[in-house]
Coordinates of C-alpha atoms in Angstrom, one line a residue:
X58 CA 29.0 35.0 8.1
X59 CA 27.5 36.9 11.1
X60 CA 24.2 36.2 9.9
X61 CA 25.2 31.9 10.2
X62 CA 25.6 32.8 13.9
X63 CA 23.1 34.8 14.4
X64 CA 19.9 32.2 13.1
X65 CA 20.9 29.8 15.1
X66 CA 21.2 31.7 18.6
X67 CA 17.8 32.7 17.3
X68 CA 16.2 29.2 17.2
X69 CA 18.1 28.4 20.1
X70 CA 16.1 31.7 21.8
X71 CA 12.6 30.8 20.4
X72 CA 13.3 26.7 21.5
X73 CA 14.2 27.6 25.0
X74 CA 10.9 30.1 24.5
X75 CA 8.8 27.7 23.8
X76 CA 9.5 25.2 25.9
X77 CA 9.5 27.4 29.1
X78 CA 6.1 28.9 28.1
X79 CA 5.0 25.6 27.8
X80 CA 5.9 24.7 31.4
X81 CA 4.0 27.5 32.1
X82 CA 0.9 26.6 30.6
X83 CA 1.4 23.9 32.6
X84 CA 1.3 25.4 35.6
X85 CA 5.0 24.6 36.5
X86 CA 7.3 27.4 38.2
X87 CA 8.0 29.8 35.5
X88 CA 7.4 32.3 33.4
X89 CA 3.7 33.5 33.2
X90 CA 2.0 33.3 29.7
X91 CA 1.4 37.4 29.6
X92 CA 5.4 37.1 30.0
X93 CA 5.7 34.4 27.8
X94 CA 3.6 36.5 25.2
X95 CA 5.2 39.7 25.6
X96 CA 8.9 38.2 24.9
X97 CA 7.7 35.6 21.8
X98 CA 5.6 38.9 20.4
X99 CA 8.8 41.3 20.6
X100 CA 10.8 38.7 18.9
X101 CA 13.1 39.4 21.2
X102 CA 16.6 37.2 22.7
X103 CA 18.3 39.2 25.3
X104 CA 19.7 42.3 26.8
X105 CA 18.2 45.1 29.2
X106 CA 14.1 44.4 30.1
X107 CA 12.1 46.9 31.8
X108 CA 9.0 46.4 33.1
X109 CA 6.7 49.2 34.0
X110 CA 4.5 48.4 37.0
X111 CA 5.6 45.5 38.3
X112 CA 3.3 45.7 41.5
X113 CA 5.1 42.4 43.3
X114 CA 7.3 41.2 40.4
X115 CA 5.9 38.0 39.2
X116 CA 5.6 39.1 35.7
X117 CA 9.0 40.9 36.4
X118 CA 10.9 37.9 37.5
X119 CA 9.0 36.0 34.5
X120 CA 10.8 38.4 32.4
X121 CA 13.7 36.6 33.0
X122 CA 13.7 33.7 30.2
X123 CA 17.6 33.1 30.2
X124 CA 21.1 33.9 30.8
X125 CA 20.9 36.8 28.3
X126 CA 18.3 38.5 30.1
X127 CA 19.0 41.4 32.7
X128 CA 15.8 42.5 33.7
X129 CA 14.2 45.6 35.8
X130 CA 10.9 46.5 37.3
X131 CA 9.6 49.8 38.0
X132 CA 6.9 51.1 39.8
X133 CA 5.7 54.0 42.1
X134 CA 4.6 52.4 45.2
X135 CA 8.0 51.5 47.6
X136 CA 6.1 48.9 49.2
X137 CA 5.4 46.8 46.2
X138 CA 8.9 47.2 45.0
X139 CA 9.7 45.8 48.7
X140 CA 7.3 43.0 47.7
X141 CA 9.0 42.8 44.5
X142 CA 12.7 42.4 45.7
X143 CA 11.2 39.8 48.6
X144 CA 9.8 37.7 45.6
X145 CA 12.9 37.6 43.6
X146 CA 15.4 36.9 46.4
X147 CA 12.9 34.3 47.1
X148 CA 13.4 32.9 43.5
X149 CA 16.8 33.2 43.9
X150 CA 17.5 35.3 40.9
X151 CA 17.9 38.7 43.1
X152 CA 20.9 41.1 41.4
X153 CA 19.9 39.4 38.1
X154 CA 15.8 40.7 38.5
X155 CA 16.0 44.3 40.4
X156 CA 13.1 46.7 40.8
X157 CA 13.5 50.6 41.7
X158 CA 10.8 53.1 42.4
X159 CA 10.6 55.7 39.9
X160 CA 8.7 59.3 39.5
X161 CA 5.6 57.6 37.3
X162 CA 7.0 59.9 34.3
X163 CA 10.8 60.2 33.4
X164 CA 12.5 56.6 33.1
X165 CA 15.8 56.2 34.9
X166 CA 17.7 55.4 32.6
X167 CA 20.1 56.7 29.6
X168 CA 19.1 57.4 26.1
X169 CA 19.3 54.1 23.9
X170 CA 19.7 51.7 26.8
X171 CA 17.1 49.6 26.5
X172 CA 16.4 46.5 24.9
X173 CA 12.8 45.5 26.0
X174 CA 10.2 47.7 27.5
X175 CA 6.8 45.9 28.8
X176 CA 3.7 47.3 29.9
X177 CA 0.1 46.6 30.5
X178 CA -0.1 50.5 30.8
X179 CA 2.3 53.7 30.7
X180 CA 0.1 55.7 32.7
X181 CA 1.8 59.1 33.0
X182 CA 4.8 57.8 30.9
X183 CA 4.5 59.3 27.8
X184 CA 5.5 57.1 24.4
X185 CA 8.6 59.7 23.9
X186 CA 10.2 58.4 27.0
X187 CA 10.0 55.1 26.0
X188 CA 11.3 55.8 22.7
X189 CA 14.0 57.8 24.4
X190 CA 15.4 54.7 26.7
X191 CA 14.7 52.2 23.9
X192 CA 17.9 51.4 21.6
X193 CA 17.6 51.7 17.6
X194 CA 15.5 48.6 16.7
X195 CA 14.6 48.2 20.6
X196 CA 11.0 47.1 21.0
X197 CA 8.0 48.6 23.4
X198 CA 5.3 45.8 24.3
X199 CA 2.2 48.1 25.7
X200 CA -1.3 46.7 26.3
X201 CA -0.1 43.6 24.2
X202 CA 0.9 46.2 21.4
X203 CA 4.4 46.0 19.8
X204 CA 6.4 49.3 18.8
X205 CA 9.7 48.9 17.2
X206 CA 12.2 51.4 17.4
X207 CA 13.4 52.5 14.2
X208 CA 17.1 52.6 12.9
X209 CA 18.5 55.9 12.5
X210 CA 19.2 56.4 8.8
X211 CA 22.1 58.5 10.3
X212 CA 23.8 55.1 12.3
X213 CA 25.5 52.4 10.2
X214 CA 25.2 48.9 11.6
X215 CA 28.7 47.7 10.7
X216 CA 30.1 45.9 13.6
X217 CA 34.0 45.9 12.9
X218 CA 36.6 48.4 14.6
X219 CA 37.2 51.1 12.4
X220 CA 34.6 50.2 9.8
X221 CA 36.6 47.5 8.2
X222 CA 37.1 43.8 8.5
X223 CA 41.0 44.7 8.2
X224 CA 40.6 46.7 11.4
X225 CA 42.4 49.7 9.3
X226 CA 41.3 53.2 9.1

């Protein structure tokens, strides 16, 4: 039954996809075609984005290819993350697209957090970190390369309360 929902949010996902890329390719205001790439590569429909180096968040903003999107840039240099917050308060999607300055090696973020993590480079951030900040079956798009994070054999995937569809210990 949760697999009936699931498809067609998915189609939904790659429709809307599509069609923005296209408007890109187009030259219209949206998402660039490395973004466009990066998101229809990862196979990917929502959740918590980082982008590593987001110098004055185009590509971050781009990121951004619908409601279920929450989406971060990082990067080293304060001033382009000044640029980067100008842009997408500019774009009017400021709140929803953030960027923060980080160290260049240790992600700010929680263990298993992440949903997306896009790169044209990590630089000094080694692949463990990303790993680290990437949920189970979270995906890592570096230099137009896709790593999946695998599923613990150790972590179920059942999504009811208490392990049953009765909600019942």
């Amino acid at each position: 039954m949760a697999h009936t929902r699931i498809r067609p949010a998915a189609a939904a996902l790659a429709s809307l996809l599509m069609g923005i890329c296209a408007l890109a390719a187009l030259g219209a205001e949206g998402p660039s075609a490395t973004a466009c790439e990066a998101l229809e590569a990862a196979g990917f429909s929502g959740g918590l984005v980082v982008h590593l180096g987001c110098g004055e968040g185009r590509g971050t903003a781009a990121l951004r290819a619908g409601d279920a999107f929450l989406v971060q840039g990082l990067d080293t240099d304060p001033d382009a993350v000044d640029a980067a917050r100008a842009h997408f308060r500019s774009q009017g999607v400021s709140g929803i697209v953030t960027a923060e300055t980080f160290d260049g090696r240790r992600l700010p973020y929680v263990d298993n957090v992440v949903n997306l993590v896009v790169a044209d480079e990590l630089d000094q951030v080694p692949m463990a970190e990303v790993r680290r900040v990437l949920r189970p079956g979270g995906v890592a798009m570096v230099g137009g390369k896709k790593t999946v994070k695998p599923w613990p054999d150790e972590i179920d995937q059942w999504t009811h309360y208490l392990y049953d569809a009765k909600g019942t210990g």
